[in-house]
Coordinates of C-alpha atoms and ligand atoms in Angstrom, one line a residue:
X1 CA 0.0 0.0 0.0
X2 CA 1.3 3.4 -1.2
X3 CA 1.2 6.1 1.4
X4 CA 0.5 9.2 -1.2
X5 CA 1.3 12.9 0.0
X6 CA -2.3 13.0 0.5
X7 CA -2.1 9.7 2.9
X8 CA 0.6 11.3 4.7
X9 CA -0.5 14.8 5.1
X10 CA -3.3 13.3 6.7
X11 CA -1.6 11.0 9.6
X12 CA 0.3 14.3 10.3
X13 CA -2.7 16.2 10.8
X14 CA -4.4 13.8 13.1
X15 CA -0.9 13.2 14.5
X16 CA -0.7 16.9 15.6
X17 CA -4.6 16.9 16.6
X18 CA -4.3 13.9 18.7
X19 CA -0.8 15.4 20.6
X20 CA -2.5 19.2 20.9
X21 CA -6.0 18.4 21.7
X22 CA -6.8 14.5 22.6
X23 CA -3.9 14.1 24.7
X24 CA -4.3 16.6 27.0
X25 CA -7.8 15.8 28.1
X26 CA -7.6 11.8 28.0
X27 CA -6.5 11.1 31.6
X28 CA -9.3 13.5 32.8
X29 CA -12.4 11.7 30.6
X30 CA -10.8 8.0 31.8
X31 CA -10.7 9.2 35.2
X32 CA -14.6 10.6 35.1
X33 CA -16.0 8.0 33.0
X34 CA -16.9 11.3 30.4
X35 CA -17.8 10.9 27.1
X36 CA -15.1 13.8 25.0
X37 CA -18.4 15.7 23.5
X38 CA -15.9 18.4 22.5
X39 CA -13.1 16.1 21.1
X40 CA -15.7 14.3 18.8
X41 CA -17.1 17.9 17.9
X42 CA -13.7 18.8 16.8
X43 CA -13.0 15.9 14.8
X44 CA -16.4 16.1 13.2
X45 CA -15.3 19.5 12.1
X46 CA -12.2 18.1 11.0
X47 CA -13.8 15.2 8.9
X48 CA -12.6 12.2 10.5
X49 CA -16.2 10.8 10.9
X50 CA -16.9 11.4 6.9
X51 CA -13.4 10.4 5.8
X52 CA -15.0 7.2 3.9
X53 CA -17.9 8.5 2.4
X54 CA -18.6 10.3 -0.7
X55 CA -18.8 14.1 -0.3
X56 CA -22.8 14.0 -1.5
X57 CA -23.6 12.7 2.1
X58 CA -21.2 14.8 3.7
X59 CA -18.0 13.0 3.4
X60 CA -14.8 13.5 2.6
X61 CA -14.8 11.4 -0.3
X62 CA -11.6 9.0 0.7
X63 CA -11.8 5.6 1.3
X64 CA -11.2 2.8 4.0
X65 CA -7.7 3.3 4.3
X66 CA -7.6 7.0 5.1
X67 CA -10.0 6.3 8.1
X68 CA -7.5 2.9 9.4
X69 CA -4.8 6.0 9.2
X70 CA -6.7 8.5 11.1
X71 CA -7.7 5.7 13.5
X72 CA -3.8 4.1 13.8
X73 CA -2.6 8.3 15.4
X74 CA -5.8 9.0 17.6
X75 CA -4.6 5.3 19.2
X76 CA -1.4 5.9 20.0
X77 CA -2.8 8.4 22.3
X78 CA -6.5 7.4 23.5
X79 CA -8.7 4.1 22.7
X80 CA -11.3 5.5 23.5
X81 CA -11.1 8.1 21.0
X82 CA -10.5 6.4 18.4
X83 CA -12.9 3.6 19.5
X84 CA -16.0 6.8 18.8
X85 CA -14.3 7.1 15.8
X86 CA -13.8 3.6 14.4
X87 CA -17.8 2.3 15.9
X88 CA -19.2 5.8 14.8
X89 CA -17.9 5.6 11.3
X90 CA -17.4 1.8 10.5
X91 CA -20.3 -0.1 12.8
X92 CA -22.5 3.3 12.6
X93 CA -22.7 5.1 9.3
X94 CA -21.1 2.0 7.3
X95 CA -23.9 0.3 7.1
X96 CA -26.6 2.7 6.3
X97 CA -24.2 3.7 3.4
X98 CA -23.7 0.1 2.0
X99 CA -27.1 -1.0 2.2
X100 CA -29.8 1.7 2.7
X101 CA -32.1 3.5 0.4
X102 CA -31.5 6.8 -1.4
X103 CA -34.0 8.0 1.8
X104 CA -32.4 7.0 4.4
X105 CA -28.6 8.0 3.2
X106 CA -30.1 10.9 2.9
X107 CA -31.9 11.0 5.9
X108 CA -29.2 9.5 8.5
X109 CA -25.5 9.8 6.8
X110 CA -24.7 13.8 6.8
X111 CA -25.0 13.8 10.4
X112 CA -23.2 11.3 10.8
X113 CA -20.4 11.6 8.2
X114 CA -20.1 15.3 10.2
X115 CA -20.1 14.0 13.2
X116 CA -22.9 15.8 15.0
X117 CA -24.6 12.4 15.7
X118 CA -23.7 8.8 16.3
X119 CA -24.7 6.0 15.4
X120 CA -24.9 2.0 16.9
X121 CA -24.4 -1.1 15.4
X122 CA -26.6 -3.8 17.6
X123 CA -25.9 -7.5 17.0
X124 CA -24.5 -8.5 20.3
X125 CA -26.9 -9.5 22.6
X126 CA -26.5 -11.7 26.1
X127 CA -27.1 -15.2 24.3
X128 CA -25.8 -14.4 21.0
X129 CA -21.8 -12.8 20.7
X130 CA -19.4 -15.1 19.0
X131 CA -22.5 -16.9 17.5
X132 CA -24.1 -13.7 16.4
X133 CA -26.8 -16.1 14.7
X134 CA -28.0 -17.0 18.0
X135 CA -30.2 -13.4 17.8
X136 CA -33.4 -13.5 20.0
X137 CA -34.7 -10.5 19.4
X138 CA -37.6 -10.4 17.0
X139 CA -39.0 -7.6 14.9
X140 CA -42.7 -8.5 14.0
X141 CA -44.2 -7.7 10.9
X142 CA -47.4 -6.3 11.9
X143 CA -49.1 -3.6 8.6
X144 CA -46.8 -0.9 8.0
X145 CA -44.6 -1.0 11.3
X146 CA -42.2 -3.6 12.8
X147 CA -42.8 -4.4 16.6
X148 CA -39.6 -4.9 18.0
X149 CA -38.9 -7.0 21.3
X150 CA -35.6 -8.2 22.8
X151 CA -32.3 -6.7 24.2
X152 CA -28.7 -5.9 22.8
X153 CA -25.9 -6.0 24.8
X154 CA -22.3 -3.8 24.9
X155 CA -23.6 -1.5 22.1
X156 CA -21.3 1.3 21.4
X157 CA -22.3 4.5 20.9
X158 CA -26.0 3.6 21.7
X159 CA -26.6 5.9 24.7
X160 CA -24.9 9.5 23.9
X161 CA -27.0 12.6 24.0
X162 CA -26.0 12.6 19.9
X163 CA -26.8 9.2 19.0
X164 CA -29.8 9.4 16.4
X165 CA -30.1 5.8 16.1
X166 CA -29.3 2.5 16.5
X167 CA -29.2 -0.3 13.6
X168 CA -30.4 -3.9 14.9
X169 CA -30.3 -7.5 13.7
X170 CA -34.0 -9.2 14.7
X171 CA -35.7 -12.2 13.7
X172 CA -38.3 -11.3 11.3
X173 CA -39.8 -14.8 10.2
X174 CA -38.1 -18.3 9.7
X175 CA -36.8 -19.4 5.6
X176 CA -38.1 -22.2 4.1
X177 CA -35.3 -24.7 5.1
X178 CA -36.0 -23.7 8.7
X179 CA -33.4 -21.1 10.0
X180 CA -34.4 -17.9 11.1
X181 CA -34.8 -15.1 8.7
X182 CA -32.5 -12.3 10.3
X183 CA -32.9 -8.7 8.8
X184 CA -31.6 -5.0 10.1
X185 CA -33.7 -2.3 11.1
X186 CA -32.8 1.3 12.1
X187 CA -34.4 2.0 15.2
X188 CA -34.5 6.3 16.0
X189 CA -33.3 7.0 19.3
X190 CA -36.3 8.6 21.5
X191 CA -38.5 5.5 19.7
X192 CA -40.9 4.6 22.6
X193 CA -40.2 1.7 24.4
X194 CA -36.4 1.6 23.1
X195 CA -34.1 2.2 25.9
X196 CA -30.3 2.3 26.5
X197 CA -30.3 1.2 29.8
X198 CA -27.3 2.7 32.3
X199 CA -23.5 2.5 31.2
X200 CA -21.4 -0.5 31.8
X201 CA -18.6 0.2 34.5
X202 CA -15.4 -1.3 32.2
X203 CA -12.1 -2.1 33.1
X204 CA -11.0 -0.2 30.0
X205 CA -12.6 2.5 27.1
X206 CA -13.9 4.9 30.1
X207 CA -14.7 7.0 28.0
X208 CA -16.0 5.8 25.6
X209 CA -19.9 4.8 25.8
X210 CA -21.3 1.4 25.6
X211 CA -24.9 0.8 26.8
X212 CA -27.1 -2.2 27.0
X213 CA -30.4 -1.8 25.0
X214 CA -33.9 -3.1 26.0
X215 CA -36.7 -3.2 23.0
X216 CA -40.1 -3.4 24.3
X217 CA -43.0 -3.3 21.8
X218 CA -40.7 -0.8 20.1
X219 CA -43.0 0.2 16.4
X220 CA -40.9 1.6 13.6
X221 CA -42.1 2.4 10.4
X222 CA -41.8 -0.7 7.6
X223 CA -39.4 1.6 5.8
X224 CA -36.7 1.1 8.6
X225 CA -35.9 -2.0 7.3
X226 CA -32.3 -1.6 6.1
X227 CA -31.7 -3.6 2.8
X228 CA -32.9 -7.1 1.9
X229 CA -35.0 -8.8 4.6
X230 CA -33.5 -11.7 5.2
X231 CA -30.0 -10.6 4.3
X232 CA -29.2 -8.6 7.5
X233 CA -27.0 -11.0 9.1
X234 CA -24.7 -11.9 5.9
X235 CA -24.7 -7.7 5.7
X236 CA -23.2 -7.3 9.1
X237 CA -20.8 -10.1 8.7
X238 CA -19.8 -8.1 5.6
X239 CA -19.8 -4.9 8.0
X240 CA -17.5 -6.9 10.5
X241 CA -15.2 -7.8 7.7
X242 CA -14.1 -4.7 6.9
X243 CA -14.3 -3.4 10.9
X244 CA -11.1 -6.0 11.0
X245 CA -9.3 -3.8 9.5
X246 CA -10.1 -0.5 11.3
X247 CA -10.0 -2.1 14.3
X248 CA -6.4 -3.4 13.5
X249 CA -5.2 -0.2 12.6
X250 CA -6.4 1.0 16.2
X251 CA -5.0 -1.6 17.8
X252 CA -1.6 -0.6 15.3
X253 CA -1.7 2.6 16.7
X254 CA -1.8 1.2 20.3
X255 CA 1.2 -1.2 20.0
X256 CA 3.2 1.8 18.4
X257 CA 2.1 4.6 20.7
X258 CA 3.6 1.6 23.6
X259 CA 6.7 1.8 21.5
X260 CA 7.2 5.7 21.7
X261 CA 6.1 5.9 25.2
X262 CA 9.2 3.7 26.1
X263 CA 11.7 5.0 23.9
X264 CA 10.8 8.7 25.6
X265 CA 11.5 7.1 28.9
X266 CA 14.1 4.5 28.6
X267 CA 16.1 7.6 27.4
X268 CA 15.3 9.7 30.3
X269 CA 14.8 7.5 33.3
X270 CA 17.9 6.6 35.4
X271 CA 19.1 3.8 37.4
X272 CA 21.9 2.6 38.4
X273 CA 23.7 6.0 36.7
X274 CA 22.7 5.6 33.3
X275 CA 19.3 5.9 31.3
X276 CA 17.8 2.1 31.7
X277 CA 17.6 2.1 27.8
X278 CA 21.9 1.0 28.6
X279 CA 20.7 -2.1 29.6
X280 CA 20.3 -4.2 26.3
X281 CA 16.9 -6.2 28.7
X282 CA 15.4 -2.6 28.0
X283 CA 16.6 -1.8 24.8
X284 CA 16.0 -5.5 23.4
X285 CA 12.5 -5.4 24.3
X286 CA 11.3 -2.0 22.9
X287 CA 13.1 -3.7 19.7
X288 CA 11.0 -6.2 20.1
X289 CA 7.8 -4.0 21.1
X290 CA 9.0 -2.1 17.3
X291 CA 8.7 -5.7 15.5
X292 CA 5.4 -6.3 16.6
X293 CA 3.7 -2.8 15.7
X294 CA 5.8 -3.2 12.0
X295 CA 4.0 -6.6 11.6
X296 CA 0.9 -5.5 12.8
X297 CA 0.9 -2.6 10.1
X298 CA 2.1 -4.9 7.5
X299 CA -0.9 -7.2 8.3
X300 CA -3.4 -4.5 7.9
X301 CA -1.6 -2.4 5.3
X302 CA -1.9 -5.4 3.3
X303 CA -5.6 -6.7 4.1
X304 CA -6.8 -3.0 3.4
X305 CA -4.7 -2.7 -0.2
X306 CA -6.8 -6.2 -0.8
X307 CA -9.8 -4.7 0.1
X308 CA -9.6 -1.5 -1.9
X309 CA -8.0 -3.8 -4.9
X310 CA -11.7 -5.2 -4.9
X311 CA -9.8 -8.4 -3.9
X312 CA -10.6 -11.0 -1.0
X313 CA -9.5 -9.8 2.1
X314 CA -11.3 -12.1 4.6
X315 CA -8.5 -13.8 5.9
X316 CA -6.0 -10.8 6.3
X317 CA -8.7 -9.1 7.8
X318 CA -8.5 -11.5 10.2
X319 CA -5.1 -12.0 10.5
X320 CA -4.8 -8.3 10.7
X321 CA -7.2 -7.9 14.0
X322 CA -5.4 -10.6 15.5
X323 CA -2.0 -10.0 15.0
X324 CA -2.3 -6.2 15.9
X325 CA -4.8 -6.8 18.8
X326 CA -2.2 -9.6 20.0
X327 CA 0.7 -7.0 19.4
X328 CA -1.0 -4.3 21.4
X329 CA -2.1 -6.4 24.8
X330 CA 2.0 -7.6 24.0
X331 CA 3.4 -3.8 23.8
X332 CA 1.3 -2.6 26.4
X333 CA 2.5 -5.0 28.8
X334 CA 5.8 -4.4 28.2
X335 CA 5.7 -0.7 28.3
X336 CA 4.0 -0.4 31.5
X337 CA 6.9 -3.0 32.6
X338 CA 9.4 -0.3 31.2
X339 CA 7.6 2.6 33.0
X340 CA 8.3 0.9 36.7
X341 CA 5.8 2.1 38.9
X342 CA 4.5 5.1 36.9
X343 CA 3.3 2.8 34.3
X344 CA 0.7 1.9 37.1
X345 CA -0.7 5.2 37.7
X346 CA -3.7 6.0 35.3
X347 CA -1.9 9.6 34.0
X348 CA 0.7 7.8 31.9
X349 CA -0.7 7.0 28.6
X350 CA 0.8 3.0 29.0
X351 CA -1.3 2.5 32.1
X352 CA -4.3 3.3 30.4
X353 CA -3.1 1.4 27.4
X354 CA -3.0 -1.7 29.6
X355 CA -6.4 -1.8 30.8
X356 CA -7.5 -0.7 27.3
X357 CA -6.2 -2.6 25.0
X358 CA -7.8 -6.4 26.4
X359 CA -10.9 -5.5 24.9
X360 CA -9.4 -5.3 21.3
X361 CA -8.6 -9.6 21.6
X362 CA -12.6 -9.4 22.4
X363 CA -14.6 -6.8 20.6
X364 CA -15.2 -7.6 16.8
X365 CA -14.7 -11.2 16.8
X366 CA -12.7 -12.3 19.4
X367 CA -9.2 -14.0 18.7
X368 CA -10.8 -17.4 18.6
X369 CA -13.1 -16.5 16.1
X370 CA -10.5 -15.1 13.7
X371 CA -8.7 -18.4 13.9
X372 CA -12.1 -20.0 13.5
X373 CA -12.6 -17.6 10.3
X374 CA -8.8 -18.0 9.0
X375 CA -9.2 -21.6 9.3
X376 CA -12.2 -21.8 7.1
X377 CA -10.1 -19.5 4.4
X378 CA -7.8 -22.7 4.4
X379 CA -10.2 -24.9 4.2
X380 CA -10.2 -26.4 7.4
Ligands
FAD22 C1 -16.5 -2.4 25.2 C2 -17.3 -3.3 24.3 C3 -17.9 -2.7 23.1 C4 -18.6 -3.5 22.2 N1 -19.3 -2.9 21.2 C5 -20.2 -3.7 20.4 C6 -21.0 -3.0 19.5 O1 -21.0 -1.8 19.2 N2 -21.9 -3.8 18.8 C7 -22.1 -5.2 19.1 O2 -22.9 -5.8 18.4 N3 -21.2 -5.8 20.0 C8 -20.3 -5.1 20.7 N4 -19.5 -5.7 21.6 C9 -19.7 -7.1 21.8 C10 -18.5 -7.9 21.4 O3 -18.4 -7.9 20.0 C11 -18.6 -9.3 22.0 O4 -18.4 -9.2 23.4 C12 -17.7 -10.4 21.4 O5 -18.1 -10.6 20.0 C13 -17.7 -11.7 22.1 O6 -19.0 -12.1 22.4 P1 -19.4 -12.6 23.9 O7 -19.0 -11.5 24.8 O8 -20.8 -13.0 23.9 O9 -18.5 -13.8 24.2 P2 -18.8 -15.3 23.8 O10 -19.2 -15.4 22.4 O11 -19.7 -15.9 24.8 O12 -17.3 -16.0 24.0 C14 -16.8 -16.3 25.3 C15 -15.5 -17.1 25.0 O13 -15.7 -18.3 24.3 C16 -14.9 -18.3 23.1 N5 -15.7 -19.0 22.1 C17 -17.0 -18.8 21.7 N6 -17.3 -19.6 20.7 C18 -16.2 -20.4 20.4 C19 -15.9 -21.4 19.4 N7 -16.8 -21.8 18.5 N8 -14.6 -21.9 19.4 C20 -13.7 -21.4 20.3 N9 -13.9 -20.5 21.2 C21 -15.2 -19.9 21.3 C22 -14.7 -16.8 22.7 O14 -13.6 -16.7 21.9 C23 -14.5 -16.2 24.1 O15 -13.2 -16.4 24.5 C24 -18.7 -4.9 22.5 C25 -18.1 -5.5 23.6 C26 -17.4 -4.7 24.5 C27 -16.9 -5.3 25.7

């Protein structure tokens, strides 16, 4: 994958933003629990939420790669940022754009591609994660409405005071050889009877929101139905696909931003009379932090050149999230190892990284599940 001057002039803008404005705020959000309302404001005015999208729904007309960029710098500094970012643009908007009408692009996408709302993507719910097929919730087909009953769980972005709605995977009937019939349907927040109930309390991604949702007798017009009934659990599979590689790129961003945060202070911290980057257990495993980040960009560099290629890219996607989730869990380990005891305290970037970055082995298919997929790819 070429990194054009237009590639580049972009990391170095996010690079900047996330140094001048995420940074400073991060440990102060974490602490509180506090969604960054005025981060995401900022980077809706910058684009970041529109970056894959053409510009006649508000977007910035790039593609999948620019966004796995912007995501890989907001990482290095704060998961949770880029987390908004990554859910908001490739779980939120993502599918409305790939399979909604003319209406409802129209109706839903420039606030999102701007950034002045959020959207959730709800196919996790307490009985059905890894097997997403398991879905129990059922949207009934009852005149011109759907009557949706049922519950999501660990929905992200599903309970901000800008979330405008929340896309959900329900049973709507059973196919002729028996299975259930699974389609999508964007449920508007303020819908009566739909409720994101209080915010989870995580070990990591304070601030970022996550909510689950209770559906009771919740009626949404027929035309809420988002593509094909029937289809909406292939097109969220589809969804996840791609998400592999955006979520790789965060997780890229992660392992590197460990690798920077260590080189700073293995230069600068002392013992013994000389900066602990002297002693080669130090320097040999930043060297080693550095190799994992490379690979881990290699892996989604390449699954994301596939993608745009119009090539297969299931199984590097895969590879991708695991290799990079793996790499940051790895670097962020290490670094707070580096960092002695200040690596433990919740102001240093790698502390927060640590309790951050197990979710990224978890969320989006978990690492079993990519081996599961990768497998399959081979045949197995
Ligand atoms: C902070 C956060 C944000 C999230 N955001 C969203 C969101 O926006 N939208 C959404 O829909 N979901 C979201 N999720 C849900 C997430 O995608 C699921 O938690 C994940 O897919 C795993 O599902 P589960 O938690 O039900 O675990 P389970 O599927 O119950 O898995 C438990 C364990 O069993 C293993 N396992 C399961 N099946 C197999 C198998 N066949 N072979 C081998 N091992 C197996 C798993 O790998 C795992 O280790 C989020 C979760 C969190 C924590």
């Amino acid at each position: 994958m070429e990194l054009t001057q237009e590639y580049d002039d972009l990391i170095h803008t996010v690079r900047d933003f996330a140094q001048s404005v995420v940074a400073p705020v991060s440990a102060k959000h974490d602490a509180e629990h506090s969604f960054p309302y005025e981060v995401v404001d900022q980077m809706g005015k910058m684009g970041l939420f529109g970056l894959p999208f053409p510009e006649e729904y508000g977007g910035m007309g790039g593609d999948y790669f620019a966004l796995s960029l912007a995501l890989e710098e907001l990482a290095k500094v704060d998961q949770s940022v880029a987390v908004t970012v990554e859910a908001g643009v490739s779980l939120g908007a993502m599918p409305i754009y790939r399979f909604g009408s003319q209406e409802q692009k129209q109706r839903w996408l420039p606030d999102l591609t701007s950034g002045r709302a959020l959207a959730g993507f709800g196919l996790t719910e307490p009985g059905a994660g890894s097997d997403a097929g398991a879905t129990a919730t059922t949207a009934v087909d009852d005149g011109d409405s759907w009557i949706i009953n049922g519950a999501k769980q660990f929905i992200t972005n599903s309970g901000t005071s800008i979330t405008s709605n929340v896309t959900v995977t329900a049973v709507t009937g059973t196919k002729p050889d028996g299975r259930k019939e699974i389609s999508t349907i964007i449920v508007p927040s303020g819908t009566p009877g739909f409720t994101a109930e209080p915010a989870y309390n995580k070990v990591g991604w304070n601030a970022s929101d996550t909510h689950p949702l209770t559906f009771t007798d919740v009626r949404v017009p027929k035309e809420n139905l988002l593509g094909t009934r029937g289809r909406g659990y292939a097109n969220f599979l589809s969804i996840l696909d791609e998400g592999r590689i955006a979520i790789a790129a965060l997780a890229t961003g992660v392992a590197q931003g460990c690798v920077d945060e260590s080189v700073k202070y293995a230069t600068q911290r002392q013992s013994f009379g000389q900066p602990i980057a002297q002693y080669q257990s130090v320097s040999f495993a930043i060297a080693r932090m550095e190799a994992r980040a490379h690979t881990a960009r290699t892996a989604y560099y390449d699954a994301a050149a596939k993608m745009l290629a119009g090539k297969p890219f299931k199984k590097e996607a895969s590879i991708a999230k695991m290799v990079a989730s793996e790499a940051a869990m790895d670097n962020a380990r290490v670094a707070t190892q580096i960092h002695g005891g200040y690596g433990f305290m919740n102001d240093y970037v790698v502390a927060r990284h640590y309790r951050d970055s197990k979710i990224l082995e978890i969320g989006e298919g978990t690492t079993e599940v990519q081996l599961m997929l990768i497998a399959r790819e081979l045949g197995l």
